[in-house]
XYZ file of C-alpha atoms in Angstrom:
352
model
C 97.986 91.823 46.906
C 98.510 93.602 43.595
C 95.523 95.910 44.168
C 96.667 96.598 47.718
C 100.107 97.712 46.554
C 98.764 99.939 43.781
C 97.138 102.499 46.065
C 98.888 105.003 48.290
C 96.260 105.952 50.876
C 95.211 103.556 53.614
C 91.487 103.854 52.764
C 92.097 103.130 49.107
C 94.252 100.132 50.100
C 91.525 98.782 52.367
C 88.896 99.124 49.622
C 91.242 97.551 47.083
C 91.999 94.684 49.463
C 88.277 94.062 50.040
C 87.475 94.038 46.332
C 90.479 91.924 45.328
C 89.865 89.436 48.181
C 86.212 89.028 47.180
C 87.121 88.482 43.545
C 89.910 86.072 44.510
C 87.614 83.971 46.720
C 84.951 83.909 44.009
C 87.539 82.827 41.450
C 88.924 80.177 43.798
C 85.529 78.548 44.406
C 84.660 78.618 40.699
C 88.066 77.102 39.859
C 87.725 74.429 42.568
C 84.278 73.492 41.271
C 85.519 73.185 37.691
C 88.528 71.142 38.866
C 86.273 68.787 40.818
C 83.889 68.331 37.884
C 86.536 67.789 35.211
C 89.335 66.075 37.139
C 90.024 63.792 40.091
C 92.899 66.019 41.225
C 92.509 67.720 44.603
C 92.983 71.462 44.908
C 95.992 72.830 46.818
C 93.825 73.752 49.819
C 92.182 70.304 49.908
C 95.593 68.590 49.811
C 96.648 70.581 52.880
C 93.365 70.303 54.829
C 92.755 66.563 54.440
C 94.368 64.692 57.300
C 96.365 62.143 55.334
C 97.789 64.806 53.038
C 98.469 67.118 55.937
C 100.398 64.333 57.673
C 102.374 63.673 54.502
C 103.480 67.313 54.356
C 104.589 67.176 57.978
C 106.528 63.977 57.297
C 108.276 65.678 54.378
C 109.359 68.479 56.710
C 110.604 65.902 59.206
C 112.641 64.232 56.480
C 114.234 67.581 55.669
C 115.026 68.187 59.323
C 116.741 64.804 59.668
C 118.885 65.480 56.590
C 119.674 69.025 57.725
C 120.863 67.866 61.176
C 123.370 65.546 59.510
C 124.743 68.258 57.191
C 123.875 71.631 58.761
C 126.532 73.806 57.136
C 126.628 72.882 53.446
C 123.715 70.432 53.218
C 123.634 67.016 51.590
C 124.221 68.476 48.119
C 122.140 69.972 45.350
C 119.655 67.479 43.911
C 120.446 64.797 46.522
C 117.340 65.198 48.680
C 115.858 61.917 47.477
C 119.099 60.099 48.233
C 119.168 61.589 51.737
C 115.643 60.344 52.380
C 116.582 56.830 51.227
C 119.671 56.753 53.470
C 117.519 57.598 56.520
C 114.394 55.650 55.522
C 114.531 53.185 58.439
C 114.732 56.046 60.948
C 111.714 57.894 59.507
C 108.034 57.272 60.371
C 107.094 57.559 56.701
C 109.032 56.988 53.519
C 108.168 57.332 49.869
C 109.836 58.586 46.734
C 110.078 62.369 46.788
C 112.744 64.667 45.433
C 111.331 67.761 47.143
C 110.009 68.629 50.597
C 107.240 70.869 49.165
C 108.599 73.813 51.171
C 111.327 75.977 49.685
C 113.179 76.832 52.881
C 113.321 73.258 54.208
C 114.437 72.051 50.772
C 117.273 74.589 50.583
C 118.295 73.830 54.185
C 118.457 70.077 53.495
C 120.398 70.356 50.230
C 122.549 73.470 50.779
C 122.552 73.950 54.572
C 122.974 77.259 56.365
C 125.080 78.670 53.532
C 122.299 78.049 51.007
C 119.672 79.555 53.305
C 121.802 82.676 53.753
C 122.253 83.077 50.002
C 118.481 82.755 49.526
C 117.238 84.814 52.467
C 119.618 87.780 52.497
C 118.535 89.203 49.094
C 114.865 88.593 49.948
C 115.181 90.321 53.336
C 117.030 93.268 51.807
C 114.845 93.909 48.763
C 111.285 92.931 49.744
C 110.876 94.808 53.081
C 112.512 97.917 51.642
C 110.351 97.948 48.530
C 107.092 96.667 50.083
C 105.528 100.152 50.271
C 108.157 102.177 48.442
C 107.523 101.238 44.818
C 107.270 104.483 42.820
C 106.451 102.781 39.511
C 103.430 100.542 38.744
C 105.594 97.834 37.146
C 107.504 97.502 40.444
C 104.264 96.911 42.351
C 103.156 94.288 39.867
C 106.556 92.575 40.097
C 106.470 92.645 43.902
C 102.978 91.123 43.953
C 104.093 88.288 41.645
C 107.160 87.595 43.798
C 105.113 87.464 47.016
C 102.502 85.147 45.492
C 105.222 82.802 44.200
C 106.936 82.722 47.604
C 103.643 81.954 49.351
C 102.975 79.161 46.867
C 106.498 77.830 47.469
C 105.631 77.195 51.116
C 103.424 74.249 50.116
C 104.646 73.299 46.620
C 107.797 73.586 44.532
C 107.145 75.934 41.560
C 110.689 77.332 41.609
C 112.053 73.879 40.726
C 110.456 74.260 37.301
C 112.462 76.394 34.913
C 109.461 78.287 33.533
C 108.443 79.492 37.024
C 112.002 80.113 38.130
C 112.770 82.290 35.106
C 109.616 84.360 35.670
C 110.441 84.702 39.365
C 113.954 85.956 38.581
C 112.611 88.511 36.087
C 109.972 89.817 38.500
C 112.413 89.918 41.408
C 114.900 91.930 39.347
C 112.134 94.400 38.375
C 111.365 95.215 42.020
C 114.523 97.286 42.373
C 115.204 97.915 38.704
C 116.625 101.190 37.393
C 115.752 102.139 33.839
C 118.773 102.730 31.659
C 119.698 102.724 28.008
C 121.661 99.704 26.886
C 123.905 100.013 23.866
C 125.304 97.056 21.958
C 127.954 97.276 19.309
C 127.887 95.001 16.268
C 130.289 92.440 17.769
C 128.205 92.019 20.911
C 125.043 91.642 18.859
C 126.557 88.845 16.783
C 127.790 87.074 19.926
C 124.325 87.200 21.498
C 122.644 86.033 18.286
C 125.164 83.186 17.911
C 124.537 81.987 21.473
C 120.779 82.075 20.937
C 121.134 80.135 17.678
C 123.205 77.456 19.405
C 120.586 77.169 22.149
C 117.880 76.771 19.505
C 119.820 73.996 17.753
C 120.489 72.241 21.081
C 116.802 72.519 22.022
C 115.755 71.046 18.685
C 118.001 67.986 18.967
C 117.180 67.689 22.668
C 113.485 67.512 21.852
C 114.047 64.863 19.146
C 116.071 62.690 21.535
C 113.580 63.185 24.342
C 110.803 61.896 22.082
C 112.899 58.774 21.396
C 113.195 58.252 25.155
C 109.448 58.773 25.471
C 108.784 56.115 22.824
C 110.948 53.587 24.699
C 109.164 54.418 27.948
C 105.797 53.885 26.261
C 106.961 50.523 24.874
C 108.045 49.407 28.318
C 104.738 50.423 29.913
C 102.714 48.683 27.187
C 104.750 45.445 27.240
C 106.480 46.175 23.954
C 109.245 44.145 22.311
C 112.019 44.440 24.897
C 114.530 42.421 22.867
C 114.154 44.819 19.921
C 114.903 47.782 22.182
C 117.956 46.100 23.684
C 119.378 45.180 20.260
C 119.097 48.771 19.008
C 119.879 50.500 22.286
C 122.179 53.171 20.809
C 119.528 54.132 18.270
C 116.575 53.865 20.641
C 118.352 55.637 23.530
C 121.109 57.844 22.100
C 123.460 59.468 24.593
C 122.577 63.150 24.890
C 123.689 65.787 27.378
C 120.939 66.480 29.912
C 119.164 63.133 29.468
C 121.653 60.825 31.170
C 119.427 60.220 34.213
C 116.467 59.293 32.023
C 118.674 56.958 30.009
C 119.962 55.227 33.139
C 116.431 54.768 34.480
C 115.217 53.199 31.247
C 118.273 50.935 30.991
C 117.758 49.800 34.582
C 114.062 49.183 33.984
C 114.978 46.954 31.007
C 117.647 44.990 32.890
C 116.740 41.343 33.340
C 116.629 39.345 36.559
C 119.435 36.961 35.581
C 122.795 36.688 37.324
C 124.808 37.694 34.242
C 126.537 41.114 34.390
C 125.430 41.407 37.999
C 128.190 43.890 38.921
C 127.153 46.265 36.133
C 123.503 45.938 37.164
C 124.348 46.704 40.796
C 126.410 49.732 39.822
C 123.644 51.083 37.598
C 120.994 50.369 40.224
C 122.908 52.201 42.962
C 123.229 55.213 40.649
C 119.513 55.236 39.809
C 118.393 54.858 43.424
C 120.225 58.067 44.333
C 117.592 60.102 42.529
C 114.645 57.740 41.913
C 114.065 55.318 44.786
C 110.627 54.050 43.809
C 109.227 50.792 45.201
C 109.869 48.677 42.045
C 113.466 49.885 41.831
C 114.087 49.196 45.537
C 112.822 45.627 45.190
C 114.748 45.072 41.967
C 118.027 46.257 43.476
C 117.436 44.141 46.577
C 116.928 41.099 44.332
C 120.207 41.849 42.555
C 122.080 42.063 45.847
C 120.533 38.769 46.922
C 121.677 37.148 43.669
C 125.165 38.527 44.344
C 125.082 36.899 47.818
C 125.155 40.287 49.562
C 122.309 39.439 51.911
C 123.057 42.316 54.308
C 122.503 44.963 51.631
C 119.577 43.058 50.154
C 117.870 42.845 53.551
C 118.353 46.583 54.115
C 116.664 47.416 50.806
C 113.866 44.927 51.439
C 113.169 46.666 54.765
C 113.067 50.062 53.092
C 110.753 48.720 50.407
C 108.566 47.258 53.144
C 107.997 50.576 54.937
C 107.490 52.398 51.613
C 104.278 54.474 51.692
C 103.034 53.289 55.101
C 103.900 49.616 54.377
C 101.194 49.410 51.717
C 102.873 46.487 49.916
C 104.879 44.846 52.690
C 102.765 41.669 52.866
C 103.016 41.086 49.127
C 106.744 41.843 49.295
C 107.227 39.164 51.948
C 105.405 36.662 49.723
C 107.682 37.588 46.822
C 110.788 37.090 48.938
C 109.462 33.705 50.036
C 108.899 32.759 46.387
C 112.466 33.755 45.551
C 113.720 31.615 48.425
C 111.920 28.588 47.017
C 113.002 29.123 43.405
C 116.597 30.287 43.935
C 117.679 29.077 47.374
C 120.707 31.406 47.363
C 120.926 32.188 51.046
C 117.340 33.440 51.104
C 116.384 31.204 54.050
C 118.272 33.186 56.677
C 117.285 36.472 55.093
C 113.584 35.589 55.094
C 113.826 34.667 58.768
C 115.551 37.933 59.620
C 113.018 39.906 57.589
C 110.095 38.241 59.386
C 111.748 38.801 62.767
C 112.296 42.471 61.931
C 108.606 42.856 61.059
C 107.586 41.294 64.347
C 109.881 43.672 66.237
C 108.656 46.729 64.299
C 104.903 46.264 63.772
C 104.158 50.002 63.658
C 106.449 50.779 60.727
C 106.333 47.441 58.878
C 102.603 46.846 59.052
């Protein structure tokens, strides 16, 4: 694309397109070979071509469509895609934890509705078609090529949800229609800018130190570390820091025990965590808490959603676990187990 945009005559563009396409295909096959040899990760093309992955992408788009239909104007809210999927899990043919639809336009439509789509599309439709073949400067052509490649990539992945890619995209997009001018800063403005940058550096430093503490706790949990030691020194192990509150809540919820004590606080924390991280273990854990609190209706709903998680891969083992809880606790589990089994018999396609 970059070579194509660099040349003015049609013949030169055709030759440039042929050369750049050949080099790109050669590079792609070499990269795919090296990826296959050195990693078990599939390439982007393989993830789309393979049937099961292709179906997963289509299911993600269907999830976005369901959410969008419920909130067409303003969307469900920024960052609440995962929560919207959980709320509609029993009406979807496939459900798993995902905070993105892997397609930028469906993601924006689900979270921000028509208003968000308009804000995104109008600048793109104004700038890109106008500048597609009217870029007088080489840097504009390079910027346009980078923007187009990023947008194409955003149709199957979510690079713009990572700050490093988003910042580069914004810079390149601004360069497409950028006018060179001399910027003058007086001494006061320079000191203000330097002060802001210094504050950001200090914040980043302390943010990194606190993030590493969170990482150490996470590693201890995954390696069966001393949970009691973490809980006794919770303020030191997991200090409160702006920007890390979600990570802190997830780790606190993961450490919460299965006892009945402080059940209201556990339920409140679990509901908060499930809004943005509704993984299978967390769904089952929150369902268990609701069962302990004698809220069998809510517990049964979460057990059903955990059952259909990822094509009902763990539904049989989940039913065995619920049966074990019925035997050991006997807190109204009998009726709930019966209803859960009846629901599975009535919905064999989704519940396995």
